[in-house]
Every structure is written in structure tokens, then in C-alpha cells.
Amino acid sequence: MITELGHFALVLAFGVALVQMVVPMWGAWRGRAGWMAVAEPAAAAQFILIALSFGALMWAFVTSDFSLQLVVANSHSAKPMLYKISGTWGNHEGSMLLWVLIVALFGAMAAWFGGNLPPHLRARVLSVQAAIGVAFLAFILFTSNPFLRMGTPPFDGQDLNPLLQDPGLAFHPPFLYLGYVGLSMAFSFAVAALIEGRVDAAWGRWVRPWTLAAWVFLTIGIALGSWWAYYELGWGGFWFWDPVENASFMPWLLAAALLHSAIVVEKRESLKSWTILLAILAFGFSLIGTFIVRSGLLTSVHAFANDPERGVFILAILGFFTGGALVLYSLRASALEAKGVFGLLSRETALVVNNLLLAVACFVVFVGTMWPLVAEMFLDRKLSVGPPFFNAAFTPFMVALGLILPIGSAMPWKRAKIMRAIYPLRYVFALALALGGLAFAMQSGRGLLGPVGMFLGAWLIMGTVVDVMQRLGRGPGKLARLRRLPRADWGKATAHGGLGITMAGIAGLMAWAVDDIRVARIDEPFEVGSYTLTLHDVSEERGPNYLTTIATLSLAQDGKAIATLQPEKRFYPVAQMPTTEAAIDYNLARDVYVVIGDAQDGGGWAVRTYIKPMTNWIWIGCALMALGGALSLSDRRFRVAAGARKQPAGVPAE
């Protein structure tokens, strides 16, 4: 009964979304306030109905209702409760329902908290957001219905993909979708502004919180996915430039560019056309990511589906929204005249350079991701584009970004004197250079990656500290001014410092990691770097829904015991699939990462050991970037909507 109600609610939500798409847009066109007012209750009703539908599907997973095909294919009665819940979105149909639920959530939030938006703009934004919902609701109902019934329900299900039965990946998709779909609001604002033919400082202030929220969620989602890949897949890496990894990274890069570009629109009323274009492309790349994951066009360990028919449907959605918005942009862009002017040396110019570096870096990732497909289609050649290409082509843009970021932050708006901006950073630059030189001197027979990473990390972190100190000014009362510093400034400093920590962590890990593979025998110690490991025991055990082989190893350094590590090899009988569970001794300076392999014919077990320097700096930096975004989002200037257009003449804006 509950599942039938969920299906009915989904169909009803489709009808409400159609009304929300058409009526407010027509009302804004004809200037009818009553028709425009339909958008708000329709947005709330659409969200409530889809939430009811999603709740019904989750109930079916929690209660192991094997009358639903989706539950049979992706659950099992013996599965732990956490994975029964996450199984709701750990598949194609359920994840698409989560996607459209978040679309409706953002639309409802715009309706609930967009009271200071001009009525015409609010109506158009909610109408465009509803159009996105209509497209994906149609996709779900006609090609990916999660409520399809079984003719004869089986006694038990086929279990969830064992790789997805992990806490990190249980929360990774919701955060990622909040980021992907959050960019739909920036897209809706961009299209609404193009229809209205007006972009000003108030528009820039309205669009920034949505973009910032999407960027924060994307940061968390990507970091969770990277952490999961690191400890779950057993290969010891945090990023493989997999097509689906790239599919989430490209919108993140464009969202970062959009966020900085919107600042210029708000502060200086410049870069309007470019900001609108970025908003369209950022959501367009989110749709490209959806297409890559679900079409089967490119293979990946992360892919949800391999169905060309569904891929064509998503491709049509991508073409309609991105192509339609770009056509509208080409017709209207000339009307988006920039009012503010700025000199060649200014913060605006630094932000333009920031945007260009991020956009070109995104284009490099896109070319590397899609080139194998292009080569196969048009050159009849099977090619593989892997980490060597991406590392060589992408890294220079990030190095350049890291170099200019502290200087750009120190520049004033409109006009700047370069020496005045650089002068306060002279000691920071010298100290960062010294740290890089120290790293180079301490290593032997290695390249420049590690020292350059240490230099950039120190340059960004200390440059951020100098920027905060410069904002406090001179003279007494610095502590009081520090307490009054806006949260947006604290957020910027935290996010930029987090980027520096992440850069240093990535460089240190890639430059100084140690890899060892050998046959280990019981109670025979072996050396890896400065550590001694000893395999003591290998036993067979049973988990809730899997069988496992557990090895027990001791880790010591200089004769002192550090930890006991227990790597596992699990086998899930229902899914007939093995997984690797690495054992990791975490440390701020390094990780010792151990994977157990198969038993060897001559005795002993295959054991792979990695020494991973500074690995945890990567995720600490990501957490700080997300925290910085959240701090900025909590700033009062974002909570107080931009009501500048409503202010009477002579009354200053908030």
C-alpha cells in the first residue's frame, strides 16, 4: 500500500511541476501577479510529494519489501540497516529519485526564503527550476520507475553492490547530488535573468549563496568519494582521474570560477555575460556527469547503469537545457552591458585570471575524459588517457592559481599598485621559498613535485594569514577588529588556507610515497622504509552478510610497537563478489597502508604495503575548504537578501 502511495505521489508531483513550469512563467510574461504567485505553493507541494515518494521507497528498502523489483535487485534481508537505507539511492532508479527530490528541495527553498526577490524574477526562477524537475520526473516515470512490481516476489534479494556497502559511500552520493543539483539554482537564476534581460549587483548577491552552497556540498561529496576510494579499493591512491571522478570535478572547478565571478558582478557590476555563461556551463557539466555515469558511454567502477536508451534520454535533457540556455545567451548577451570599469592591475583582473585558469583547467579535464571516445568514434582507435596526461596537463594551471591567489587577495578593487600588494607578502614568500628549498635538500634522487607543493602550500597558508592581518589595519584595537571581522572574510581565509593544505598534501603524497609488495610468511619480520612489519596470523571469519579472510600484522619502528593492523579480503556470497578492506595506521605525518592478497603456493601470503606521507592533509584541507564556504554562507550579508531595488531613494542598502 505504501509503495502504491509513493508511486501515486510521484505522478502527482509530475503534474504539479508542469503547472509550476507553465503558469508562473506565463504570469511573468503577462504581468499577472496571481499567476506568478502560483509558483510558491506549487514548489512547496512538489517537494512534499516527491519527499513522500522517496520516503515510501526508503520504507520498502528498510522493511525488505521484495515485491519491488528495485529492492530485489539491490537489497537483502541480512544486510545491515545502514546499507538498507543507503540502498535506496545506491542504484540508478533510487539515485535519480534522490536527484529530483533535491531539485524540488532547492526550488522550495527559493520559494520559502526568496521573499526579497522581485516577483517577476522569482516567478521565472521557480518556473525554470520546475522545468528541470519536469524533465527528470519524466525520465524517472517513463524509463527508470523505481516502483515497478515483481510478478512473483522472491524469498530474498540479490544484495547491494558490496563496494557500496561502506559508510563513506553511503553519504557520498547525497552530498554530491546536493552539489550537482545546487548548481541548477544558479542555472535557473541565469536563465531567468536572460529572459528578463537584466543582471545587476543584486542579482550577483542573490546567486552567490546558491553557488556557494553547491560548491560546499560538491567539496564534501568529492572528498568523501576520494577517501572511500583510498581506503576501500585497496590500491592506495586518492584519485585516479576516472571518468566519473572527473565528472564531479569539472562542475566543482566551474562552480569555483562562478563563485569568484559573481563577486565581481556584485561588487563592480562587471563580467555579467561571463558570469551568466559560467552558470549555464556549471550546470551543463553536472548534466554531462549524469550522462557519463548512466549511459554506459564510458566505463567506470562508479557507474550506476549501462543503458543506451536511458543515456539518449539524458542526452536530450542535456541538449535541451544547456543548448537552449546557450541560444538564449547568444541572443541576450549583448544586452548585459558592464557598468564598472577597472584597471589592468586590480582585484577584478586577478579574479578574471582566476576564472580563466579554472575554466581552462576544466577544459583540459574534459578533453582528457572524452578523448578516448572521440578517438574511437572518428579515428577508429582505442586510446587510454590516464593519470600521466592529467598530471602533466592539469598541474601547471593549479600551480599558477596558487601563485597568484595571495597577491590577488591583497589587491584593492578598481585600481591597484602591484608593489603595494606584494610588499606585505615579501617575508611570506621568502619563508615559503625556504621551506620548499628545505624539502628539496632533504629528499634525494627525486623531482621537484614535493618541494614545489611545500612552497605553494606554505605560500597560500601564510599569505592568507597576512591578508587577514592586513584587514585589521594598524594601531590599537586589533583584537576587537578581529572579532568584528565578517564571517565571509573568515570563510575566504579558511577556504584558501584549506586549498594550500590540500596542495601540500597531494604533492607530498605523490612525491614521497613508498610502495612494497612481497610474500610475507608467518612470524617473519620484513622492512618497508623505516618500519618493521610482522605477519602473525591469517584467519577465516564470517560477517553479517559476507565471509572474510583477516590477517593480523604488527607495525613497529626502531623496535617500538606502534599498532596492530588487520587487513581483510571479503567475499559476499549473494553478490558473488570480493572486496578488499585495507588496514591503515593513520597519522598526521603519514599513513601505513597494508593490503592482504592471496595465499601463495610455496607458503606465505601476498602483502602490499604503502607508506603514504601527508595523506590526511588532503582531506583536512578539503574539510577546511568546505568549512570556509559554510562560514561565508552564514555571513549576515548572505542571510539578508539583496533588497537594494526595493530601497527608497536616499536610503542606504543593507
XYZ file of C-alpha atoms in Angstrom:
654
model
C 0.000 0.000 0.000
C 2.773 2.433 0.950
C 4.646 1.814 -2.303
C 1.476 2.472 -4.343
C 1.053 5.759 -2.489
C 4.705 6.582 -3.277
C 4.143 5.903 -6.964
C 0.938 7.977 -6.980
C 2.728 10.872 -5.201
C 5.449 10.796 -7.868
C 2.890 11.003 -10.685
C 1.082 13.828 -8.879
C 4.381 15.678 -8.392
C 4.914 15.492 -12.159
C 1.570 17.216 -12.696
C 2.342 19.905 -10.108
C 5.749 20.512 -11.698
C 4.079 21.034 -15.092
C 1.819 23.677 -13.556
C 4.762 25.346 -11.820
C 6.700 25.365 -15.084
C 3.988 26.977 -17.222
C 1.713 29.194 -15.114
C 4.257 31.457 -13.312
C 6.291 31.973 -16.497
C 3.162 32.989 -18.402
C 2.129 35.209 -15.492
C 5.511 36.957 -15.515
C 5.212 37.432 -19.274
C 1.712 38.927 -18.989
C 2.322 40.770 -15.722
C -0.341 38.847 -13.769
C 0.520 38.727 -10.075
C -1.944 35.937 -9.275
C -0.448 33.622 -11.856
C 3.095 34.394 -10.682
C 2.035 33.648 -7.091
C 1.244 30.045 -8.108
C 4.987 29.316 -8.156
C 5.497 29.328 -4.390
C 2.783 26.889 -3.232
C 3.478 24.703 -6.278
C 7.181 24.498 -5.390
C 6.328 23.520 -1.809
C 3.731 20.958 -2.954
C 6.126 19.421 -5.469
C 8.791 18.975 -2.793
C 6.352 17.429 -0.286
C 5.013 14.963 -2.866
C 8.477 13.850 -4.013
C 9.593 13.567 -0.370
C 6.610 11.282 0.291
C 7.535 9.196 -2.742
C 11.181 8.939 -1.665
C 10.107 8.067 1.876
C 7.894 5.260 0.534
C 10.822 3.841 -1.441
C 13.097 4.023 1.597
C 10.433 2.223 3.655
C 10.398 -0.563 1.079
C 14.177 -0.983 1.467
C 14.110 -0.812 5.255
C 11.340 -3.415 5.511
C 12.822 -5.616 2.732
C 9.716 -5.382 0.575
C 10.731 -7.802 -2.180
C 7.576 -7.131 -4.166
C 9.529 -4.214 -5.738
C 11.987 -5.082 -8.490
C 14.397 -2.391 -7.267
C 14.540 -3.807 -3.732
C 15.099 -7.339 -5.059
C 17.985 -6.159 -7.256
C 19.674 -4.007 -4.598
C 18.937 -5.360 -1.127
C 18.988 -8.437 1.072
C 17.335 -9.227 4.387
C 20.711 -9.886 6.080
C 22.192 -6.535 5.030
C 22.989 -4.082 7.901
C 20.365 -1.358 8.401
C 22.665 1.485 7.306
C 23.110 -0.159 3.906
C 19.409 -0.921 3.616
C 18.816 2.821 3.954
C 21.675 3.814 1.635
C 20.495 1.136 -0.798
C 17.602 3.493 -1.528
C 19.979 5.683 -3.542
C 22.719 3.103 -4.211
C 21.202 2.264 -7.609
C 20.131 4.043 -10.772
C 16.396 4.465 -10.140
C 16.669 5.404 -6.477
C 19.530 7.818 -7.088
C 17.506 9.581 -9.771
C 14.604 9.921 -7.328
C 17.051 11.462 -4.836
C 18.266 13.775 -7.612
C 14.783 15.066 -8.391
C 13.976 15.341 -4.657
C 16.931 17.711 -4.262
C 15.815 19.691 -7.347
C 12.437 20.149 -5.664
C 14.095 20.968 -2.317
C 16.121 23.804 -3.811
C 13.054 25.111 -5.611
C 11.047 25.036 -2.380
C 13.847 26.841 -0.522
C 13.888 29.555 -3.179
C 10.134 29.919 -2.686
C 10.334 29.967 1.120
C 13.360 32.250 1.507
C 13.183 34.334 -1.684
C 10.740 36.913 -0.360
C 13.046 39.815 -1.246
C 13.358 38.733 -4.857
C 11.396 40.857 -7.343
C 8.153 38.956 -8.161
C 8.898 38.609 -11.883
C 12.391 37.215 -11.284
C 11.179 34.869 -8.534
C 8.409 33.519 -10.765
C 10.812 32.899 -13.641
C 13.457 31.263 -11.431
C 10.910 28.869 -9.941
C 9.475 28.147 -13.371
C 12.885 27.228 -14.814
C 13.630 25.104 -11.739
C 10.301 23.330 -12.243
C 11.187 22.669 -15.894
C 14.306 20.809 -14.720
C 12.110 18.822 -12.357
C 9.638 18.020 -15.141
C 12.425 16.661 -17.344
C 13.827 14.354 -14.663
C 10.420 13.291 -13.374
C 9.544 12.271 -16.936
C 12.859 10.411 -17.168
C 12.054 8.527 -13.953
C 8.431 7.719 -14.769
C 8.996 6.644 -18.367
C 12.423 4.945 -18.269
C 13.506 4.414 -14.635
C 10.425 3.811 -12.498
C 11.560 2.712 -9.001
C 8.114 1.332 -8.142
C 7.900 -1.484 -10.692
C 6.431 -4.649 -9.134
C 7.552 -8.261 -9.247
C 5.021 -10.778 -10.608
C 6.141 -13.342 -8.052
C 8.160 -11.826 -5.169
C 11.259 -13.901 -4.280
C 12.113 -15.012 -0.771
C 15.169 -12.726 -0.624
C 17.042 -10.115 -2.679
C 20.263 -10.045 -4.699
C 22.071 -7.678 -2.285
C 23.612 -4.256 -2.861
C 26.912 -3.968 -4.720
C 29.462 -4.819 -1.970
C 31.633 -1.829 -2.930
C 28.728 0.424 -1.921
C 28.331 -1.222 1.490
C 30.574 1.277 3.190
C 29.843 4.289 5.449
C 31.878 6.664 3.278
C 29.977 5.785 0.134
C 26.638 5.711 1.958
C 26.888 9.504 2.417
C 28.917 10.345 -0.696
C 26.014 10.411 -3.234
C 23.659 12.681 -1.219
C 26.355 15.316 -0.757
C 27.417 15.040 -4.388
C 23.825 15.437 -5.592
C 23.308 18.435 -3.318
C 26.248 19.970 -5.166
C 25.220 18.898 -8.654
C 21.612 19.952 -8.194
C 22.532 23.073 -6.240
C 24.068 24.368 -9.450
C 20.608 24.090 -11.012
C 19.602 27.140 -8.945
C 22.457 29.185 -10.412
C 21.310 27.958 -13.837
C 17.704 28.950 -13.105
C 18.802 32.403 -11.976
C 20.920 32.781 -15.121
C 18.113 31.774 -17.500
C 15.601 33.939 -15.624
C 17.989 36.899 -15.878
C 18.450 36.307 -19.614
C 14.672 36.208 -20.122
C 14.310 39.391 -18.080
C 17.307 40.976 -19.811
C 18.824 42.389 -16.639
C 21.796 41.420 -14.480
C 22.967 43.766 -11.724
C 24.689 43.775 -8.337
C 21.547 42.494 -6.619
C 21.413 39.504 -8.986
C 25.057 38.743 -8.167
C 24.264 38.783 -4.455
C 21.242 36.504 -4.925
C 23.073 33.910 -6.990
C 26.178 33.701 -4.788
C 24.645 31.826 -1.809
C 23.207 29.112 -4.087
C 26.528 28.705 -5.883
C 28.440 28.705 -2.605
C 26.150 26.062 -1.094
C 26.526 23.874 -4.192
C 30.315 24.271 -4.109
C 30.454 23.322 -0.406
C 28.360 20.190 -0.961
C 30.424 19.238 -4.008
C 33.612 19.665 -1.987
C 32.301 17.360 0.738
C 30.977 14.833 -1.782
C 34.211 14.684 -3.778
C 36.300 14.406 -0.591
C 34.129 11.543 0.701
C 34.427 9.748 -2.642
C 38.183 10.232 -2.690
C 38.523 8.977 0.889
C 36.374 5.935 0.078
C 38.481 5.102 -2.974
C 41.615 5.440 -0.844
C 40.715 3.030 1.928
C 38.199 0.730 0.210
C 39.566 -0.170 -3.228
C 42.932 -1.331 -1.898
C 45.136 0.430 -4.450
C 46.376 3.110 -2.062
C 45.505 6.131 -4.206
C 43.133 9.014 -3.584
C 42.431 9.993 -7.218
C 42.732 8.050 -10.451
C 41.297 10.554 -12.969
C 38.498 8.060 -13.555
C 35.761 9.432 -15.916
C 33.209 9.555 -13.112
C 35.675 11.240 -10.749
C 36.261 13.812 -13.469
C 32.513 14.193 -13.965
C 32.186 15.577 -10.435
C 35.446 17.543 -10.536
C 34.583 19.575 -13.657
C 31.455 21.207 -12.146
C 33.479 21.879 -8.980
C 36.066 23.838 -10.961
C 33.402 25.825 -12.806
C 31.432 26.442 -9.602
C 34.606 27.873 -8.021
C 35.043 30.142 -11.049
C 31.354 31.160 -10.931
C 31.594 31.946 -7.236
C 34.503 34.336 -7.785
C 32.978 35.833 -10.920
C 29.696 36.581 -9.106
C 31.713 38.590 -6.583
C 32.808 40.905 -9.416
C 29.184 41.258 -10.567
C 28.078 42.144 -7.054
C 30.939 44.497 -6.198
C 31.683 46.113 -9.558
C 28.804 45.169 -11.933
C 31.310 43.755 -14.396
C 31.770 40.305 -16.003
C 27.986 39.918 -16.321
C 27.988 37.952 -19.573
C 30.838 35.747 -18.420
C 29.114 35.002 -15.096
C 25.875 34.040 -16.850
C 27.847 31.754 -19.176
C 29.608 30.112 -16.230
C 26.259 29.469 -14.518
C 24.984 27.732 -17.654
C 28.150 25.694 -18.153
C 28.469 24.666 -14.486
C 25.029 23.043 -14.504
C 25.643 21.769 -18.024
C 28.698 19.882 -16.775
C 26.594 18.471 -13.940
C 24.273 17.061 -16.608
C 27.286 15.770 -18.553
C 28.367 13.959 -15.383
C 24.912 12.412 -15.075
C 25.111 11.302 -18.695
C 28.564 9.746 -18.229
C 27.508 7.826 -15.106
C 24.264 6.450 -16.522
C 24.693 5.989 -20.256
C 27.408 3.328 -20.267
C 29.319 5.525 -22.713
C 32.458 5.408 -20.572
C 33.211 2.536 -18.201
C 33.916 3.218 -14.542
C 33.843 1.471 -11.178
C 31.437 4.233 -10.103
C 28.903 3.854 -12.937
C 25.257 3.308 -11.945
C 23.841 1.994 -15.208
C 24.771 0.789 -18.658
C 21.646 1.528 -20.684
C 21.946 3.403 -24.002
C 18.197 4.144 -24.053
C 18.426 5.981 -20.759
C 21.593 7.673 -21.963
C 19.759 9.062 -25.005
C 17.038 10.468 -22.753
C 19.612 12.202 -20.528
C 21.440 13.443 -23.623
C 18.166 15.001 -24.787
C 17.763 16.718 -21.394
C 21.355 17.953 -21.623
C 20.827 19.257 -25.148
C 17.543 20.972 -24.329
C 18.639 22.820 -21.199
C 22.274 23.576 -21.994
C 21.702 24.140 -25.716
C 18.553 26.184 -25.141
C 20.239 28.327 -22.497
C 23.254 28.943 -24.762
C 20.950 30.001 -27.613
C 19.171 32.386 -25.272
C 22.551 33.623 -24.087
C 23.666 34.347 -27.652
C 20.517 36.405 -28.207
C 20.677 38.340 -24.948
C 24.358 38.613 -24.015
C 24.803 41.915 -25.834
C 22.222 43.497 -23.523
C 24.251 42.618 -20.428
C 26.402 45.711 -20.521
C 29.091 46.036 -17.882
C 28.890 49.257 -15.870
C 32.008 49.059 -13.750
C 35.451 49.769 -15.186
C 38.719 48.641 -13.698
C 42.405 48.914 -14.388
C 44.742 46.257 -15.633
C 46.094 45.862 -12.095
C 43.148 45.341 -9.753
C 41.335 42.663 -7.798
C 38.911 42.354 -10.694
C 41.776 41.434 -13.010
C 43.082 38.890 -10.507
C 39.613 37.309 -10.370
C 39.478 37.235 -14.178
C 42.803 35.365 -14.210
C 41.428 33.051 -11.523
C 38.399 32.358 -13.729
C 40.488 31.714 -16.820
C 42.778 29.262 -15.011
C 39.842 27.343 -13.528
C 37.909 27.293 -16.806
C 40.900 26.144 -18.869
C 41.737 23.502 -16.243
C 38.148 22.245 -16.548
C 38.504 22.153 -20.341
C 41.725 20.107 -20.013
C 39.960 17.577 -17.787
C 37.022 17.445 -20.220
C 39.270 16.808 -23.232
C 41.207 14.088 -21.397
C 37.970 12.426 -20.264
C 36.244 12.433 -23.630
C 39.225 11.952 -25.948
C 39.167 8.112 -25.850
C 35.553 8.229 -27.038
C 36.338 10.767 -29.779
C 39.324 8.718 -30.945
C 37.246 5.554 -31.123
C 34.352 7.227 -32.979
C 36.263 9.293 -35.512
C 39.758 7.785 -35.693
C 38.814 4.142 -35.140
C 41.485 3.866 -32.460
C 41.219 2.653 -28.893
C 43.153 5.010 -26.646
C 43.529 5.320 -22.895
C 44.088 8.695 -21.238
C 45.344 8.169 -17.692
C 46.990 9.966 -14.792
C 50.252 10.856 -16.630
C 48.343 13.076 -19.087
C 46.146 14.707 -16.460
C 49.020 15.278 -14.032
C 51.145 16.903 -16.730
C 48.364 18.974 -18.329
C 46.370 19.973 -15.244
C 49.067 20.665 -12.650
C 50.554 23.850 -14.243
C 47.197 25.641 -14.017
C 46.877 24.813 -10.317
C 50.452 25.956 -9.684
C 49.686 29.259 -11.411
C 46.465 29.600 -9.427
C 48.310 29.010 -6.163
C 50.948 31.600 -7.080
C 48.552 34.448 -7.856
C 45.940 33.791 -5.164
C 47.615 35.586 -2.186
C 48.593 38.531 -4.398
C 45.105 38.844 -5.901
C 43.501 38.747 -2.451
C 45.716 41.645 -1.345
C 44.799 43.874 -4.306
C 42.133 46.582 -3.930
C 39.150 46.917 -6.243
C 39.235 49.087 -9.389
C 42.912 50.090 -9.308
C 45.944 48.641 -7.577
C 49.665 49.212 -7.318
C 51.378 45.871 -7.664
C 54.267 46.709 -5.328
C 51.883 47.817 -2.605
C 50.107 44.449 -2.848
C 53.326 42.418 -2.961
C 55.260 44.311 -0.263
C 53.432 42.841 2.792
C 53.969 39.351 1.333
C 57.734 39.618 0.870
C 58.683 37.770 4.070
C 55.970 35.150 3.492
C 57.311 34.476 0.003
C 60.874 34.167 1.292
C 59.828 31.780 4.076
C 57.737 29.648 1.699
C 60.680 29.507 -0.712
C 62.946 28.453 2.143
C 60.553 25.633 3.124
C 60.488 24.441 -0.477
C 64.276 24.537 -0.581
C 64.476 22.605 2.675
C 62.189 19.914 1.252
C 64.387 19.720 -1.854
C 67.545 19.414 0.239
C 66.116 16.655 2.452
C 64.973 14.454 -0.412
C 67.412 12.577 -2.629
C 67.065 11.482 -6.226
C 63.522 12.853 -6.603
C 61.880 15.536 -8.713
C 60.525 18.984 -7.904
C 56.914 17.965 -7.208
C 57.334 17.678 -3.436
C 59.321 20.903 -2.923
C 57.001 22.889 -5.215
C 53.995 21.556 -3.313
C 55.534 22.536 0.032
C 56.287 26.023 -1.315
C 52.766 26.526 -2.669
C 51.123 25.195 0.478
C 53.175 27.464 2.739
C 52.678 30.436 0.364
C 48.894 30.028 0.397
C 48.551 29.408 4.133
C 50.852 32.195 5.261
C 49.569 34.536 2.551
C 46.065 34.012 3.931
C 47.251 34.924 7.437
C 48.879 38.106 6.103
C 45.676 39.005 4.251
C 43.655 38.734 7.481
C 46.210 40.820 9.373
C 46.147 43.489 6.671
C 42.371 43.763 7.036
C 42.778 44.567 10.726
C 44.793 47.688 9.924
C 47.346 49.317 12.169
C 47.247 50.718 15.660
C 45.490 49.551 18.824
C 42.209 47.656 18.870
C 43.269 44.857 16.526
C 41.714 42.205 18.743
C 38.349 43.977 18.710
C 38.522 44.364 14.938
C 39.423 40.686 14.635
C 36.230 39.744 16.468
C 34.203 42.022 14.189
C 35.722 40.647 11.000
C 32.835 39.468 8.755
C 32.271 35.728 8.506
C 32.738 35.975 4.755
C 36.321 37.128 5.335
C 36.921 34.297 7.782
C 35.381 31.901 5.274
C 37.613 33.098 2.475
C 40.709 32.781 4.654
C 39.737 29.291 5.825
C 38.955 28.058 2.298
C 42.162 29.468 0.795
C 44.212 28.024 3.647
C 42.476 24.669 3.126
C 43.444 24.773 -0.547
C 47.064 25.302 0.463
C 46.971 22.337 2.861
C 45.396 20.129 0.176
C 48.011 21.163 -2.403
C 50.838 20.375 0.016
C 49.266 17.025 0.913
C 48.810 15.963 -2.710
C 52.363 16.938 -3.629
C 53.864 15.202 -0.587
C 51.900 12.012 -1.180
C 52.729 11.817 -4.867
C 56.400 12.710 -4.432
C 57.452 10.706 -1.376
C 55.211 7.617 -1.183
C 56.873 4.194 -0.717
C 55.358 1.039 -2.272
C 56.322 -2.517 -1.347
C 54.849 -5.877 -2.448
C 56.154 -9.220 -1.232
C 55.286 -12.703 0.033
C 55.076 -12.470 3.822
C 55.445 -15.570 5.986
C 54.090 -16.092 9.463
C 56.285 -14.513 12.182
C 58.990 -13.425 9.724
C 59.524 -9.619 10.034
C 60.112 -7.506 6.930
C 61.190 -3.904 6.412
C 59.323 -1.191 4.487
C 61.024 2.184 4.683
C 61.788 2.845 8.351
C 59.066 0.444 9.570
C 59.092 -3.241 10.515
C 56.005 -5.365 9.873
C 55.369 -8.932 11.012
C 52.557 -11.199 9.818
C 51.323 -13.160 12.854
C 48.119 -14.862 11.752
C 45.573 -15.283 8.937
C 42.085 -16.496 9.891
C 38.716 -17.122 8.248
C 35.652 -15.464 9.803
C 32.018 -14.675 8.987
C 30.432 -11.186 8.882
C 26.741 -10.181 8.755
C 26.439 -10.899 5.027
C 29.969 -11.837 3.956
C 32.878 -14.225 4.549
C 36.246 -12.711 5.340
C 39.931 -13.581 5.476
C 41.601 -11.467 8.173
C 45.360 -11.050 8.533
C 46.947 -9.779 11.753
C 50.192 -7.820 11.430
C 52.206 -5.827 13.945
C 53.758 -2.483 12.997
C 56.917 -1.238 14.713
C 59.534 1.481 14.233
C 63.005 1.428 15.789
C 61.959 -1.585 17.850
C 58.944 0.187 19.331
C 55.474 -1.278 18.670
C 53.131 1.203 17.008
C 49.941 -0.604 16.015
C 48.279 -3.898 15.136
C 46.831 -3.940 11.612
C 44.101 -6.297 10.361
C 43.549 -6.080 6.590
C 40.728 -8.192 5.157
C 39.620 -9.878 1.960
C 35.831 -10.179 1.998
C 33.568 -12.297 -0.161
C 29.843 -11.601 -0.498
C 28.102 -14.899 -1.380
C 24.835 -13.353 -2.588
C 26.514 -10.905 -4.965
C 29.363 -13.393 -5.689
C 31.819 -10.519 -5.382
C 35.066 -9.999 -3.404
C 36.216 -6.725 -1.849
C 39.448 -5.532 -0.266
C 39.482 -3.912 3.181
C 42.810 -2.172 3.743
C 44.224 -1.743 7.257
C 45.601 1.758 7.804
C 47.564 3.240 10.685
C 46.604 6.903 10.378
C 48.981 9.690 11.336
C 49.164 13.395 10.539
C 52.638 12.912 9.044
C 51.985 9.637 7.193
C 49.757 6.576 6.770
C 50.986 2.995 6.836
C 48.613 1.169 4.491
C 48.528 -2.652 4.307
C 46.562 -4.920 1.941
C 46.408 -8.720 2.218
C 46.411 -10.737 -1.004
C 46.061 -14.437 -1.817
C 47.816 -17.398 -0.245
C 50.909 -18.445 -2.232
C 51.718 -21.958 -3.433
C 55.071 -22.047 -1.684
C 53.648 -20.809 1.589
C 53.024 -17.298 2.871
C 50.644 -14.578 1.757
C 50.915 -11.741 -0.736
C 51.115 -8.466 1.209
C 51.244 -4.984 -0.261
C 52.430 -2.121 1.933
C 52.408 1.605 1.253
C 53.950 4.423 3.264
C 51.810 7.454 2.368
C 53.242 10.781 3.604
C 50.827 13.646 4.346
C 47.785 11.789 3.035
C 45.453 13.127 5.695
C 46.418 16.681 4.803
C 44.364 16.212 1.642
C 41.093 15.597 3.491
C 41.869 18.078 6.261
C 42.322 20.694 3.540
C 39.070 19.659 1.860
C 37.257 19.880 5.205
C 38.664 23.376 5.741
C 37.580 24.444 2.255
C 34.049 23.226 2.963
C 34.106 24.891 6.400
C 35.260 28.129 4.809
C 32.368 28.002 2.377
C 29.937 27.315 5.225
C 31.331 30.245 7.234
C 30.885 32.553 4.252
C 27.378 31.224 3.724
C 26.490 32.099 7.326
C 27.527 35.739 6.818
C 24.693 38.158 7.522
C 25.142 39.747 4.108
C 24.029 36.457 2.556
C 21.187 35.874 5.023
C 19.779 39.354 4.382
C 18.587 39.050 0.792
C 19.601 41.751 -1.645
C 16.709 44.132 -1.456
C 18.577 47.026 -2.995
C 15.969 47.524 -5.707
C 13.269 47.967 -3.075
C 15.049 50.689 -1.125
C 13.551 54.177 -1.405
C 15.750 56.868 -2.846
C 18.284 58.150 -0.366
C 18.046 55.139 1.940
C 21.282 53.124 2.026
C 21.108 49.409 1.245
C 21.866 46.824 3.918
